[in-house]
PDB file of C-alpha atoms in Angstrom:
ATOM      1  CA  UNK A   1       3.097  30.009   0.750  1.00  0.00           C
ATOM      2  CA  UNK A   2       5.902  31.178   3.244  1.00  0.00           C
ATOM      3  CA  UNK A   3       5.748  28.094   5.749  1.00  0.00           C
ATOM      4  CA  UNK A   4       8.735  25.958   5.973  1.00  0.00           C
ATOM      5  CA  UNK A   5       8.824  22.611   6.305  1.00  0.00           C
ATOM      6  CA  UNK A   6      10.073  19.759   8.766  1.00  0.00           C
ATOM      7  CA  UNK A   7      10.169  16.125   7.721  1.00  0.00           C
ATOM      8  CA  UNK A   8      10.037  13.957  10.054  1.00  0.00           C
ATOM      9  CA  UNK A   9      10.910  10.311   9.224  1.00  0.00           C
ATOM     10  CA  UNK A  10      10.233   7.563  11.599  1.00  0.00           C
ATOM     11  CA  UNK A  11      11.356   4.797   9.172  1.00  0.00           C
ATOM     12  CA  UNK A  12       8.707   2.734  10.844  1.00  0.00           C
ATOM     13  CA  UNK A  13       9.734   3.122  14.377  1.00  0.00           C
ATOM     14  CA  UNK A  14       6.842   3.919  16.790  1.00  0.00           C
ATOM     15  CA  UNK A  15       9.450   4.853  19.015  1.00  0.00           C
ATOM     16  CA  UNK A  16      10.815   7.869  16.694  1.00  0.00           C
ATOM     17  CA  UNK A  17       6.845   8.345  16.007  1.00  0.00           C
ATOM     18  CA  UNK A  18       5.998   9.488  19.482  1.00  0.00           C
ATOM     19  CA  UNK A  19       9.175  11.375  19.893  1.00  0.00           C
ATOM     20  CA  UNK A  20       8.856  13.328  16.495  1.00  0.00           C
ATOM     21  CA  UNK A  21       5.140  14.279  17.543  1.00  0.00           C
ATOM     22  CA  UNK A  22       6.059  15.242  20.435  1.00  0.00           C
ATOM     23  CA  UNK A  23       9.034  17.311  19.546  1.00  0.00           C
ATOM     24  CA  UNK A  24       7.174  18.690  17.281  1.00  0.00           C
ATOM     25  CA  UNK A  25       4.292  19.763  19.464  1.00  0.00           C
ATOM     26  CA  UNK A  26       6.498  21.333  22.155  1.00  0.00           C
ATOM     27  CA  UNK A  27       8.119  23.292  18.773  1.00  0.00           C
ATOM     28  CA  UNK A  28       4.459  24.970  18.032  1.00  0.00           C
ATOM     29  CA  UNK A  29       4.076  24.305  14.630  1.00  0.00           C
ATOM     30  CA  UNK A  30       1.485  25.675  12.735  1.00  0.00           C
ATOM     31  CA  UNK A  31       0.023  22.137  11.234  1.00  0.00           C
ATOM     32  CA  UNK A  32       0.387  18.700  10.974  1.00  0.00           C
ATOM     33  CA  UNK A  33       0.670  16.331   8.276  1.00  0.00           C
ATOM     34  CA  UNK A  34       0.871  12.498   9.439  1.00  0.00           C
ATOM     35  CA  UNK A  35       1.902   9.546   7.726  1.00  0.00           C
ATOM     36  CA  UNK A  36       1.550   7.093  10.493  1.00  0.00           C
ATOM     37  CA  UNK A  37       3.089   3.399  11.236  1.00  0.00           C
ATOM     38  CA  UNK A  38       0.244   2.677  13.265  1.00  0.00           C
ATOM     39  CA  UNK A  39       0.506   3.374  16.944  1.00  0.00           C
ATOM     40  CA  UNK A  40      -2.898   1.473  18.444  1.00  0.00           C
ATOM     41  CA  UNK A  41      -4.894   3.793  20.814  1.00  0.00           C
ATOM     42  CA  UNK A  42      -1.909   5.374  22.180  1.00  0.00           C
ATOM     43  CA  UNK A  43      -0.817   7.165  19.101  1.00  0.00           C
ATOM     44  CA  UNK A  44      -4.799   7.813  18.493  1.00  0.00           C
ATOM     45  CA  UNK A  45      -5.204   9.532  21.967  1.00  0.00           C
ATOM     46  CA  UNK A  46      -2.059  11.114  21.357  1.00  0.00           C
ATOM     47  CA  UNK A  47      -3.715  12.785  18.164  1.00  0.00           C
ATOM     48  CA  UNK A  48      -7.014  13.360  19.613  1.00  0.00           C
ATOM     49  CA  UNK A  49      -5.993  15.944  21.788  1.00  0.00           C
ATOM     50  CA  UNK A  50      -4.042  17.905  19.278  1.00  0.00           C
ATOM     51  CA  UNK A  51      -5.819  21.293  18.448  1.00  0.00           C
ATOM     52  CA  UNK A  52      -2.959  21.949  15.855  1.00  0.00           C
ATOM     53  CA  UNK A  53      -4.490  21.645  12.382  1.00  0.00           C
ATOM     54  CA  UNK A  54      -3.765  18.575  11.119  1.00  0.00           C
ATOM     55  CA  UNK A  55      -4.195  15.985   8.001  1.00  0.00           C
ATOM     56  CA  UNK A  56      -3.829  12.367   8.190  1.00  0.00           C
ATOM     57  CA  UNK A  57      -2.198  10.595   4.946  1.00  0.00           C
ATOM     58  CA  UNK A  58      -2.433   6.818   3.459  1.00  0.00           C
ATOM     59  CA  UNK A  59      -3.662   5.347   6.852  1.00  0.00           C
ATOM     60  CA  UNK A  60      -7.129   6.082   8.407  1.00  0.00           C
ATOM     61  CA  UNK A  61      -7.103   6.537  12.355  1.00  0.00           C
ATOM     62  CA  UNK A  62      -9.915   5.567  13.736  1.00  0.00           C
ATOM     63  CA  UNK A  63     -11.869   8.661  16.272  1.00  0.00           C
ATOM     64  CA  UNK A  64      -9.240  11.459  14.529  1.00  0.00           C
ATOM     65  CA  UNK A  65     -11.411  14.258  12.943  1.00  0.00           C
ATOM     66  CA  UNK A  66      -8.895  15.512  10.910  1.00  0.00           C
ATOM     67  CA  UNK A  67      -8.897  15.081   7.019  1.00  0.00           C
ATOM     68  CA  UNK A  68      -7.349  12.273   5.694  1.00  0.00           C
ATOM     69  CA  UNK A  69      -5.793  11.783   1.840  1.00  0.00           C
ATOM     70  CA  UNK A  70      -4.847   8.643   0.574  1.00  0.00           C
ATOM     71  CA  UNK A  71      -4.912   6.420  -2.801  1.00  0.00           C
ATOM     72  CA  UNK A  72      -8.411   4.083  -3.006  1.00  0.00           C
ATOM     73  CA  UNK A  73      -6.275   1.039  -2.007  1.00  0.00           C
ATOM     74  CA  UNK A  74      -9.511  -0.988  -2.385  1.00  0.00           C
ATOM     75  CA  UNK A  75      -9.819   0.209  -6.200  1.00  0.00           C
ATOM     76  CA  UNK A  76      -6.162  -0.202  -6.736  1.00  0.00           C
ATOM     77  CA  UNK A  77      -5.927  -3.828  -5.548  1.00  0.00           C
ATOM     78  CA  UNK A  78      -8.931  -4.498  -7.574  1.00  0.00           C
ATOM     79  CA  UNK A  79      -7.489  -3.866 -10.303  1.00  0.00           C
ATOM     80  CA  UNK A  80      -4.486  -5.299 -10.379  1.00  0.00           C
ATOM     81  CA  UNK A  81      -6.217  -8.173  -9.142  1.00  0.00           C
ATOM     82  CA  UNK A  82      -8.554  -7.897 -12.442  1.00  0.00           C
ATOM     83  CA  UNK A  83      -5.648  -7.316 -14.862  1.00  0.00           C
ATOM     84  CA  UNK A  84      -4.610 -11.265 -13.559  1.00  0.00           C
ATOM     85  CA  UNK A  85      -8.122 -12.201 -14.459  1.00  0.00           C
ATOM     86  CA  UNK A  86      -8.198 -10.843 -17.966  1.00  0.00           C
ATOM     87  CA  UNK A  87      -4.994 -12.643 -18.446  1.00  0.00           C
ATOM     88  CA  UNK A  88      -6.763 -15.924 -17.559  1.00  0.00           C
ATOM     89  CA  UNK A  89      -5.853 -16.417 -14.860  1.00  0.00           C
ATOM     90  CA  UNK A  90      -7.458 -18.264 -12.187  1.00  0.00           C
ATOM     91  CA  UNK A  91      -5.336 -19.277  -9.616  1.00  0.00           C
ATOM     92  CA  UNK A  92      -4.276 -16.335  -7.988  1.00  0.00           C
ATOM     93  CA  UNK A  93      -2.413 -15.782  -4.782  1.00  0.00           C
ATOM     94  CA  UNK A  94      -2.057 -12.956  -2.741  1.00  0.00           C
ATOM     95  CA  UNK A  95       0.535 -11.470  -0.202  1.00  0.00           C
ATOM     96  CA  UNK A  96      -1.016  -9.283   2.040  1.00  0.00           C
ATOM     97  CA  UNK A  97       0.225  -6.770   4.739  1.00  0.00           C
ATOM     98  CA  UNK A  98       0.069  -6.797   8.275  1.00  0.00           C
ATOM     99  CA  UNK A  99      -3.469  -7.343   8.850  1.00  0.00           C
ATOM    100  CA  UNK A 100      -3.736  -4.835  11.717  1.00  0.00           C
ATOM    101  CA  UNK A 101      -3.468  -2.078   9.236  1.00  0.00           C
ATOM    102  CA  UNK A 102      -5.892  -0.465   7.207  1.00  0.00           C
ATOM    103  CA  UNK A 103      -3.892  -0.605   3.916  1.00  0.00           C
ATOM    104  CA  UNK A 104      -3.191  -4.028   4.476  1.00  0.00           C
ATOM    105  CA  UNK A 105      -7.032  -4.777   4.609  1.00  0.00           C
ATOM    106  CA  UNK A 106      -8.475  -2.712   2.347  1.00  0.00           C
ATOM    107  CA  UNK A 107      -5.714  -3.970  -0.618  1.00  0.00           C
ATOM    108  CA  UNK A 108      -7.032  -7.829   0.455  1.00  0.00           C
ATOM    109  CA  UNK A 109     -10.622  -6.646  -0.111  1.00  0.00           C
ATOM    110  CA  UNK A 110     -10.266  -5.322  -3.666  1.00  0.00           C
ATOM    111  CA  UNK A 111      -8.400  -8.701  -4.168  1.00  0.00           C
ATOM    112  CA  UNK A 112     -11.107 -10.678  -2.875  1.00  0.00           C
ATOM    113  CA  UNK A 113     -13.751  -8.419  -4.277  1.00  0.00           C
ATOM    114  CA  UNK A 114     -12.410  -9.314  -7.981  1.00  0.00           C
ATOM    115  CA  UNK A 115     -12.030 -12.542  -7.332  1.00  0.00           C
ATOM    116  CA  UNK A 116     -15.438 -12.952  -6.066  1.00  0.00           C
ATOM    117  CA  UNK A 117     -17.267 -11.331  -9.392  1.00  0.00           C
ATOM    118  CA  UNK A 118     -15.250 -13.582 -11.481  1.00  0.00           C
ATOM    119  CA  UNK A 119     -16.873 -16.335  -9.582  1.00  0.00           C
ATOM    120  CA  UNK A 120     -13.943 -17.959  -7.910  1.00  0.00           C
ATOM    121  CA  UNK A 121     -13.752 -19.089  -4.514  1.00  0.00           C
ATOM    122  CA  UNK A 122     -10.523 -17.939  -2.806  1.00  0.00           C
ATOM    123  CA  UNK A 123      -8.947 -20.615  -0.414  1.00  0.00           C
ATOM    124  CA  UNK A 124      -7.457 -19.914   2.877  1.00  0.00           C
ATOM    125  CA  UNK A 125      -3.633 -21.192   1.167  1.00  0.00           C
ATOM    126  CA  UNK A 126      -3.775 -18.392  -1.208  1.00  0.00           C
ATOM    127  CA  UNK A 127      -3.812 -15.695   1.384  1.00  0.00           C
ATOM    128  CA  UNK A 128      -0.772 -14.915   2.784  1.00  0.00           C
ATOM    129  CA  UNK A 129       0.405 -12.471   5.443  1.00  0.00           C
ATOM    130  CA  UNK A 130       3.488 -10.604   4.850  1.00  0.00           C
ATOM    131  CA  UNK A 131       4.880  -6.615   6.862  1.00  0.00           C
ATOM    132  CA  UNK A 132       5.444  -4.559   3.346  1.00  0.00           C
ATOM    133  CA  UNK A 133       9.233  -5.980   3.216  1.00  0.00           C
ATOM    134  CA  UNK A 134      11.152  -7.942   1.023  1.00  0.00           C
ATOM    135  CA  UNK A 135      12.634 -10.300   3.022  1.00  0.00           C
ATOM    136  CA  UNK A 136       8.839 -10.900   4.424  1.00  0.00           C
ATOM    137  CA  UNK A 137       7.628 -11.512   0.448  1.00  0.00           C
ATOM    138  CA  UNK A 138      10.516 -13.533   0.034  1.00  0.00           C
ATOM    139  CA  UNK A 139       8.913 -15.933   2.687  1.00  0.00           C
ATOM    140  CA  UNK A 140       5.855 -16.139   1.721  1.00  0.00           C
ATOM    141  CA  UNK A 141       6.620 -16.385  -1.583  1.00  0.00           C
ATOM    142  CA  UNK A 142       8.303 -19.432  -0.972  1.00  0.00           C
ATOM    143  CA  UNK A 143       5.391 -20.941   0.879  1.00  0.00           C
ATOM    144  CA  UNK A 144       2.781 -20.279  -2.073  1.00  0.00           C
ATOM    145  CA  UNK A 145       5.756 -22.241  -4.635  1.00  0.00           C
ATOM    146  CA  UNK A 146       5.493 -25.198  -2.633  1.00  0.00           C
ATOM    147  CA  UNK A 147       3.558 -28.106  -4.321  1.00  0.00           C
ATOM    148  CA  UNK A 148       1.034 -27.016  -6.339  1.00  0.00           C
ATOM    149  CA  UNK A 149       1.101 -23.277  -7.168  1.00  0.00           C
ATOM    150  CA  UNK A 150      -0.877 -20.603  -8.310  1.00  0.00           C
ATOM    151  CA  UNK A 151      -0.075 -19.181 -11.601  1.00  0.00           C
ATOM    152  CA  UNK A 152      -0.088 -15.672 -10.444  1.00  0.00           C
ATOM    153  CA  UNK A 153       0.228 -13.875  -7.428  1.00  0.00           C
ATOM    154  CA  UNK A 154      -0.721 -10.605  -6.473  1.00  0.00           C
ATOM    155  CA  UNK A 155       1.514  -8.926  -3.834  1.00  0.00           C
ATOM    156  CA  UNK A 156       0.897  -6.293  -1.657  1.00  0.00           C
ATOM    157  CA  UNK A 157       3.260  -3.561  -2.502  1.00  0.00           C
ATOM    158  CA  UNK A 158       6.709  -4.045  -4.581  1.00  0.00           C
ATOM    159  CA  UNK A 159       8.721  -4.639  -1.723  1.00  0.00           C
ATOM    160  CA  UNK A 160       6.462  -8.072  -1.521  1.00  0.00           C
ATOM    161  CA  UNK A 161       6.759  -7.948  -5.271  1.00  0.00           C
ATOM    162  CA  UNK A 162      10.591  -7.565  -5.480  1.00  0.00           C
ATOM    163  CA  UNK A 163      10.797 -10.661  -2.901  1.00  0.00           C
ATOM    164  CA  UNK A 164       8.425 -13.088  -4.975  1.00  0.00           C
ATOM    165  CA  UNK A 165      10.937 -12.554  -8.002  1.00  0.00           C
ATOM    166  CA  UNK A 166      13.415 -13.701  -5.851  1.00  0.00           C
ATOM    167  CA  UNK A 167      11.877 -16.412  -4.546  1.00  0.00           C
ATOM    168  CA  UNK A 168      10.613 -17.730  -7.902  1.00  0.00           C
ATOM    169  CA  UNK A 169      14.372 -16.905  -9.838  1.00  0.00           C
ATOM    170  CA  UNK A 170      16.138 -19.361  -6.825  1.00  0.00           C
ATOM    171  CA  UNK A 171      13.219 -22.343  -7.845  1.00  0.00           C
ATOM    172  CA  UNK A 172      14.073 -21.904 -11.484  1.00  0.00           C
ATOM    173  CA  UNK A 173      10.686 -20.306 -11.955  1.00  0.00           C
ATOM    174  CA  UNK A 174       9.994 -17.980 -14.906  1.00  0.00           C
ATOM    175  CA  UNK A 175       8.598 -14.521 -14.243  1.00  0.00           C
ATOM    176  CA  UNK A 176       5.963 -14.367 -16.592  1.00  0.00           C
ATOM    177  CA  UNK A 177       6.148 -17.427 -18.204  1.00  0.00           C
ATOM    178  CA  UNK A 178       5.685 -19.593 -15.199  1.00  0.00           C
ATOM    179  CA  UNK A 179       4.756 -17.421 -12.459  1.00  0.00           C
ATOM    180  CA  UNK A 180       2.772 -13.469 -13.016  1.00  0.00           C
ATOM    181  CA  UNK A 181       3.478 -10.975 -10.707  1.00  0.00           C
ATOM    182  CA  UNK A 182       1.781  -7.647 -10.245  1.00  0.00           C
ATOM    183  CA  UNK A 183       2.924  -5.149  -6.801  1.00  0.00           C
ATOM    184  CA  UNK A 184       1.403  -2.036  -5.570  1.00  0.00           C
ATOM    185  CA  UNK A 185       2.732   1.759  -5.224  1.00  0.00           C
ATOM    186  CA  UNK A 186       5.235   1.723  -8.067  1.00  0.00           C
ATOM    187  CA  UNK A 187       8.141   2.785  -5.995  1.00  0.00           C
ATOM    188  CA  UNK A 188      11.218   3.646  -8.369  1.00  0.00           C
ATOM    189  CA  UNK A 189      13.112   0.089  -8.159  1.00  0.00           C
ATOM    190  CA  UNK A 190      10.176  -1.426  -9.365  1.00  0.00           C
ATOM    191  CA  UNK A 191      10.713   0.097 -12.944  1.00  0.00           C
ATOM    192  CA  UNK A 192      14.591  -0.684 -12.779  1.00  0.00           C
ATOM    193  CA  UNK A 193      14.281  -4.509 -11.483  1.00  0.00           C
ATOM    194  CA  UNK A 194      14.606  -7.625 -14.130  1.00  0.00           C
ATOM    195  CA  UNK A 195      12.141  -7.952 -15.031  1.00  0.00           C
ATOM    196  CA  UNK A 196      10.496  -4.792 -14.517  1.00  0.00           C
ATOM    197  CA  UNK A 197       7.828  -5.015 -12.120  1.00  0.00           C
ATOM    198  CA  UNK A 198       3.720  -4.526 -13.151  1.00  0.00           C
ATOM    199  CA  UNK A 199       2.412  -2.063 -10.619  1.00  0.00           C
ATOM    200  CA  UNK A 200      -0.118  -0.243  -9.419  1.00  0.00           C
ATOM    201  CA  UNK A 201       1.135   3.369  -9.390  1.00  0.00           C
ATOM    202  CA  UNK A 202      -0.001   5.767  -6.403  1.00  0.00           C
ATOM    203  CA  UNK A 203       0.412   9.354  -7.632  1.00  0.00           C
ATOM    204  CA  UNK A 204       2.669  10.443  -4.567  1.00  0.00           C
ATOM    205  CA  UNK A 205       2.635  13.785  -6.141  1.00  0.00           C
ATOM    206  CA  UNK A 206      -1.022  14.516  -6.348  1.00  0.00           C
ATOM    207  CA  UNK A 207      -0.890  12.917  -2.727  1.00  0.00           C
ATOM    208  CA  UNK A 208       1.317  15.733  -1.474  1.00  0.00           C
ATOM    209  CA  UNK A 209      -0.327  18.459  -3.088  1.00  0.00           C
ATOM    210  CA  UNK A 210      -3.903  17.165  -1.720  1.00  0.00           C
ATOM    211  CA  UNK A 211      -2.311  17.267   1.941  1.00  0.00           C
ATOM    212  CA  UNK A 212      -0.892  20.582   1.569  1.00  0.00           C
ATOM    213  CA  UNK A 213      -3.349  22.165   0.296  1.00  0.00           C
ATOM    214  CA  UNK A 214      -5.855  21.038   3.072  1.00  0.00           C
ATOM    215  CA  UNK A 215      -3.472  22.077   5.822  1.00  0.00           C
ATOM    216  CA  UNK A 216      -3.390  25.178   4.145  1.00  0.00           C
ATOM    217  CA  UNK A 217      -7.544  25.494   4.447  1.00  0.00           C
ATOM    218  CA  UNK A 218      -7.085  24.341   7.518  1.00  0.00           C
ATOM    219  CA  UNK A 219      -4.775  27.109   8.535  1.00  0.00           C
ATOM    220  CA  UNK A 220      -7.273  29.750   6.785  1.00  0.00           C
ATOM    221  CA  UNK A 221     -10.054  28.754   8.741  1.00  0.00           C
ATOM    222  CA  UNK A 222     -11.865  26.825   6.289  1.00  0.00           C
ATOM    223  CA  UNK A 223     -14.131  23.564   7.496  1.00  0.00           C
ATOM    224  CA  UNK A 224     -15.351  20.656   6.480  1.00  0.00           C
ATOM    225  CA  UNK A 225     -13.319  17.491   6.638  1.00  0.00           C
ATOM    226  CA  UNK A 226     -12.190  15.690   3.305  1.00  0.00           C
ATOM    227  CA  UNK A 227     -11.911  11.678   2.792  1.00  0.00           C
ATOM    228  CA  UNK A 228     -12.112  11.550  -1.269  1.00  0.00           C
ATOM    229  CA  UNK A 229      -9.245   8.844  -2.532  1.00  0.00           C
ATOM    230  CA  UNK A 230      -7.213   9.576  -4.944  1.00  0.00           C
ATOM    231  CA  UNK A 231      -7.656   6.980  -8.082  1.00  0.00           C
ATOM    232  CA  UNK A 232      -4.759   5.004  -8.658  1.00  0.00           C
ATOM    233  CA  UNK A 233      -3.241   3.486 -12.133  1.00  0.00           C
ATOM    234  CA  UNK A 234      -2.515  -0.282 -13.573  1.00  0.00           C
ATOM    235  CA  UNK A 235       1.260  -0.175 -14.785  1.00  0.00           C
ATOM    236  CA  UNK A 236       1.755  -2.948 -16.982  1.00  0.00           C
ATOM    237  CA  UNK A 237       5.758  -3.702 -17.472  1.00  0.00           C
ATOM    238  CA  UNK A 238       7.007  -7.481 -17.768  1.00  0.00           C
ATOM    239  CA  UNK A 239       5.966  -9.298 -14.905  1.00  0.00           C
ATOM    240  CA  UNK A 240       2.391 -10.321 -16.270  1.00  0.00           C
ATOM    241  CA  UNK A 241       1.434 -12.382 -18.818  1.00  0.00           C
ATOM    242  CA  UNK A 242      -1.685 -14.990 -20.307  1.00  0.00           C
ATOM    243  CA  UNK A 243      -1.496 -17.827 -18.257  1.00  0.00           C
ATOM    244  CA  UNK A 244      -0.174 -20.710 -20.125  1.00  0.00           C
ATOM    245  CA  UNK A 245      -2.524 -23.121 -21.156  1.00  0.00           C
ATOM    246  CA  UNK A 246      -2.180 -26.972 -20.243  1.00  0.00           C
TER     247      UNK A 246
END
C-alpha cells in the first residue's frame, strides 16, 4: 500500500512508551498502531487526544475510541483450562499475570469460568500472581509444589510455562507424568523446549493483518469502530497428560 513502516519497541518500558509516542507524534505519521505495556491514565490521556488514526492491539484502554484487535483471551484460557479437565484433572492451578492488566484478567476468567461448569470450587492457593516472565513463573511455580500440589497447572503465557518446567525438573517432578502443564501464545521456544510445551496459539499473523487493514480504513475515511477477537487454538505437544490415578 505505499506506507512505510516504523516499529517501535518499548520492551516493556513505559519510559521508551511515552518517548516513542511522542517522537512519533512530533514525526506526523499518518496512523497509529499500539501495543501497549499499560501506562494508567497518563498513557490513556496521552491517547485520547490523538486525532491521528489509530488501532489499539492485545490490550483494551479504557475511554480510547479507536479500534482495538486482539485474540479472545477469555476463550483461549478456557480452553486450555478445559483440555486439563478432559484429562481428569481436577486440581488445577493457575499462574496469572499482573492483575492490573486486562490480559491478565480476562485469561483468569476463562480459567475460572471452566472450572466453575465442571463444578469445582477454585481455592484462593491455586491462584497465583506472576508479570508474564520466567523468572516470575519460576516463583510461583515453586510455591504451588510445596506440600500438597495440584496435578496440573495452567500458566499464563509460556514464559510462566517455560518457568514451571523449571521449577518442577529441580524437585524431581515429571512433566506430564507428575505435573501437566499447558501456556498461552505459543511463542517459538515453546515448540523447541523439553518437553515441548502445550499451548494456546495466538495467530500473530492474522493479528497483524486485522490491524493493518483497519488503519488502512481508517486512513480512507471509513467508520465504525471494530472489537471482534480473533479465535485462538489448543496446541497439544508433551506437556499434558491423564492425570494419574491413585
Amino acid at each position: 500500500n505505499g506506507f512505510c513502516v516504523i516499529l517501535c519497541n518499548s520492551d516493556d518500558n513505559l519510559d521508551k512508551q511515552r518517548n516513542y509516542l511522542r517522537v512519533l507524534l512530533e514525526k506526523r505519521v499518518d496512523g497509529l498502531i499500539v501495543s501497549s505495556v499499560g501506562g494508567g491514565d497518563s498513557l490513556v490521556d496521552s491517547l485520547s487526544a490523538v486525532r491521528t488514526p489509530m488501532v489499539i492491539v492485545d490490550r483494551d484502554l479504557e475511554n480510547i475510541s479507536a479500534d482495538l484487535v486482539r485474540i479472545d483471551h477469555e476463550l483461549g484460557a478456557y480452553l486450555a483450562t478445559s483440555h486439563l479437565l478432559e484429562l481428569g484433572h481436577r486440581h488445577i492451578a493457575c499462574i496469572c499475570g499482573p492483575a492490573e492488566t486486562s490480559v491478565a484478567r480476562m485469561r483468569l476468567a476463562g480459567y475460572h469460568r471452566a472450572m466453575t461448569e465442571a463444578g469445582i470450587e477454585v481455592p484462593d492457593s491455586w491462584v497465583v500472581e506472576s508479570d508474564f516472565t520466567g523468572p516470575s513463573g519460576y516463583q510461583a511455580a515453586g510455591k504451588l509444589l510445596e506440600g500438597e500440589r495440584p496435578t496440573a497447572i495452567f500458566a499464563a503465557n509460556d514464559m510462566v510455562g517455560i518457568g514451571v518446567l523449571r521449577a518442577a525438573a529441580e524437585r524431581n517432578v515429571r512433566v506430564p507424568a507428575d505435573l501437566s502443564v499447558i501456556g498461552f501464545d505459543d511463542i517459538p521456544e515453546a515448540a523447541h523446549f523439553a518437553p515441548p510445551l502445550t499451548t494456546v496459539r495466538q495467530n500473530f499473523a492474522e493479528i497483524g493483518r486485522r490491524s493493518i487493514e483497519l488503519l488502512l480504513g481508517e486512513l480512507r475515511g471509513e467508520t465504525g469502530l471494530s472489537h471482534e477477537p480473533v479465535r485462538p487454538e489448543l496446541i497439544v505437544r508433551q506437556t499434558t497428560a491423564a492425570v494419574r490415578r491413585g
